[in-house]
Coordinates of C-alpha atoms and ligand atoms in Angstrom, one line a residue:
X1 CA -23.0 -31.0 23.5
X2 CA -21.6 -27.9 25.0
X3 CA -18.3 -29.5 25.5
X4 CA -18.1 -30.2 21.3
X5 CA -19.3 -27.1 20.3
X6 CA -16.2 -25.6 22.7
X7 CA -13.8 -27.5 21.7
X8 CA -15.1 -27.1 18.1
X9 CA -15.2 -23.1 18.6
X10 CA -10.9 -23.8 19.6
X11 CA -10.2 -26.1 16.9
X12 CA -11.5 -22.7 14.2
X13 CA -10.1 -20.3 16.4
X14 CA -6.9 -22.3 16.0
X15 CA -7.3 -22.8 11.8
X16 CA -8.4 -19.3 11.7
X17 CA -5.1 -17.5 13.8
X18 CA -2.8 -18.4 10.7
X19 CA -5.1 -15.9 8.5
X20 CA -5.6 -13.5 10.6
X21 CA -1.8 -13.1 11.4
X22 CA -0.8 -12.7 7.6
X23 CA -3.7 -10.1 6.7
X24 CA -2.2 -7.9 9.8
X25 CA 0.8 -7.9 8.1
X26 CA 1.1 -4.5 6.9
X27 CA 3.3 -2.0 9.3
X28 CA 2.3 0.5 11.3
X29 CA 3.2 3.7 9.1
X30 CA 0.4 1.5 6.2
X31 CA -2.8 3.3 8.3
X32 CA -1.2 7.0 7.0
X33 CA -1.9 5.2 3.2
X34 CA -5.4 3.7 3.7
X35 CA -7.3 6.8 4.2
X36 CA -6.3 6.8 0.1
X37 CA -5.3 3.5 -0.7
X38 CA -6.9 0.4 -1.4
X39 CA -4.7 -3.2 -1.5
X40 CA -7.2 -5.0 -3.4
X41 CA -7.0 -5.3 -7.2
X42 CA -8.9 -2.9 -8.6
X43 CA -10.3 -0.9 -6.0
X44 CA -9.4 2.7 -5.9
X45 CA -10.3 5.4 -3.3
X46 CA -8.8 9.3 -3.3
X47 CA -6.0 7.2 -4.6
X48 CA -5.5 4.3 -7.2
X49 CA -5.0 0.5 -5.5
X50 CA -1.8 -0.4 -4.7
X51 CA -2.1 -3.9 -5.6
X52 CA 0.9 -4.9 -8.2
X53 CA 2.6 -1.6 -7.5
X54 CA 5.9 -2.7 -6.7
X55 CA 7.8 -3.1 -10.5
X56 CA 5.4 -1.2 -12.2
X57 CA 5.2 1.7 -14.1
X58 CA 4.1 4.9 -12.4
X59 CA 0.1 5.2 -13.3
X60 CA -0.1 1.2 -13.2
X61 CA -3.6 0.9 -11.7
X62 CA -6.5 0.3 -14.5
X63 CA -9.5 2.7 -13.8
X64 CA -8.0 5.2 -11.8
X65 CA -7.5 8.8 -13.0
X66 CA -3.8 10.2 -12.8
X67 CA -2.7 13.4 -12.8
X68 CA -1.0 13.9 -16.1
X69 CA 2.4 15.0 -14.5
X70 CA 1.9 11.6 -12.1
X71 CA 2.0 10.1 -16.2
X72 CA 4.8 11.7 -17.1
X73 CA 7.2 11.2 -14.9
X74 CA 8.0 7.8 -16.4
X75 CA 9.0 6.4 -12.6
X76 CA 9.4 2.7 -12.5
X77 CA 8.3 1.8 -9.0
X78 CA 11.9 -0.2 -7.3
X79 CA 13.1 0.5 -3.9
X80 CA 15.1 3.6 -4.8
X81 CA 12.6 5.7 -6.5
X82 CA 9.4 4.7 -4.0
X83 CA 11.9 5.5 -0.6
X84 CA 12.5 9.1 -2.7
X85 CA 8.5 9.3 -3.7
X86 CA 7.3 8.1 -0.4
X87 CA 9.8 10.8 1.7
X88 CA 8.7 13.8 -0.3
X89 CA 6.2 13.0 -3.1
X90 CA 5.4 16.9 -4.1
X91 CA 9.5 17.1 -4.4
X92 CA 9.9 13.9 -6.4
X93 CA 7.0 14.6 -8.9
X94 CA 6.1 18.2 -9.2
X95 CA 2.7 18.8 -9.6
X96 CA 1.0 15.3 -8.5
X97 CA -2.2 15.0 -6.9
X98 CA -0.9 12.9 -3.6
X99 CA -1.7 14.6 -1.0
X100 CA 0.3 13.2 1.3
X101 CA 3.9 15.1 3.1
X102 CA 5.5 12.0 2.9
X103 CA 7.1 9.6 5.6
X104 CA 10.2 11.1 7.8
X105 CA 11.2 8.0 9.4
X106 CA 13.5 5.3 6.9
X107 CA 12.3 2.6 8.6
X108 CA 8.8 3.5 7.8
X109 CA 9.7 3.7 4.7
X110 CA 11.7 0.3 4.7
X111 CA 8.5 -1.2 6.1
X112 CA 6.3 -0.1 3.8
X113 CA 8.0 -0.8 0.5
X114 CA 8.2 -4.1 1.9
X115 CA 4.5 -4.6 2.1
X116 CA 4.1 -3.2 -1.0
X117 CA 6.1 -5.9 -2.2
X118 CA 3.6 -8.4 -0.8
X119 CA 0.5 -6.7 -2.7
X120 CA -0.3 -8.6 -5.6
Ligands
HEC201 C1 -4.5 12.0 0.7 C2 -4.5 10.8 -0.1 C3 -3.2 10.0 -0.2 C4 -2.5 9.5 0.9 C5 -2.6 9.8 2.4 C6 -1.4 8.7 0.2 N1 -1.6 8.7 -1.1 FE1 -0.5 7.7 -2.5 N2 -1.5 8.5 -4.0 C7 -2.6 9.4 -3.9 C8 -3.0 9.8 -5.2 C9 -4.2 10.8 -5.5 C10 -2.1 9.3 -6.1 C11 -2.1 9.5 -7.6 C12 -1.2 10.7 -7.9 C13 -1.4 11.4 -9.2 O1 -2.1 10.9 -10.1 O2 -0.9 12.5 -9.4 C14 -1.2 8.4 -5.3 C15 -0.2 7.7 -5.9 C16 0.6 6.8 -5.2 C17 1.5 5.8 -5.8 C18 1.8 5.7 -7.3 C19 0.9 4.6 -7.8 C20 1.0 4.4 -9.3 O3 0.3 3.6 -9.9 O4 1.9 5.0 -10.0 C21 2.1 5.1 -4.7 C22 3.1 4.0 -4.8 C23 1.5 5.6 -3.5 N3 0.6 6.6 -3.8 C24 1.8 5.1 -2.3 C25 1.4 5.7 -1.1 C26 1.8 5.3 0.2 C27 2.7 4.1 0.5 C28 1.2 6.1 1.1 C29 1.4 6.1 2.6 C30 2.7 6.2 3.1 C31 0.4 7.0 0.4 N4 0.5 6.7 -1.0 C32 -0.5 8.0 0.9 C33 -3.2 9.7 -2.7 C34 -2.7 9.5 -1.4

């Protein structure tokens, strides 16, 4: 008995490790977002979700109040505008309500665009 229930507990420890590897997926410079930012679909904190981000419109999150400069900015979300946005967000849209200084290292940057290519 004790013996199956071990090798049972390894066996979902072993079926479990591939989940658990792709939800810790997002890089390091991510845990500066999540104070604000939620991945799931829907869910918005201080700021909106970043689910479907990437290729959208700037304001693209149902639900979640913008600021009205944010709106107008008309910023489609590619890798060019989000590594200016994310490096200095006050400088790239004047008047926004990020408050956030912005990431100084490219490869933070880099990293991060790439996860937020993974949030659907
Ligand atoms: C202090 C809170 C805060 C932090 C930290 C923060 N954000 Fe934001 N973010 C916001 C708010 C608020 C908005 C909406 C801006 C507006 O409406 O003016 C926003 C907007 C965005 C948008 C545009 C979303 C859209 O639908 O147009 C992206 C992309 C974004 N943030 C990514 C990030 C990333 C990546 C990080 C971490 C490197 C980060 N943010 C850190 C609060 C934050």
């Amino acid at each position: 008995m004790m013996l199956n229930k071990k090798v049972g507990l390894a066996l979902a420890a072993m079926l479990l490790a591939p989940v658990a590897a792709n939800a810790a997926d997002a890089p390091k410079a991510f845990n500066q977002c999540k104070a604000c930012h939620k991945v799931e679909a829907g869910k918005h904190g201080v700021g909106p979700s970043l689910a479907g981000v990437f290729g959208a419109k700037a304001g693209h999150a149902e639900g979640f109040k913008y600021s009205q400069k944010h709106l107008d900015s008309g910023m489609t979300w590619d890798e060019a505008s989000l590594s200016k946005y994310l490096a200095d967000p006050k400088g790239t849209i004047p008047g926004n309500k990020m408050a956030f200084a912005g990431l100084k290292n490219p490869d933070d940057i880099k990293a991060v665009i790439e996860y937020l290519k993974t949030l659907k």
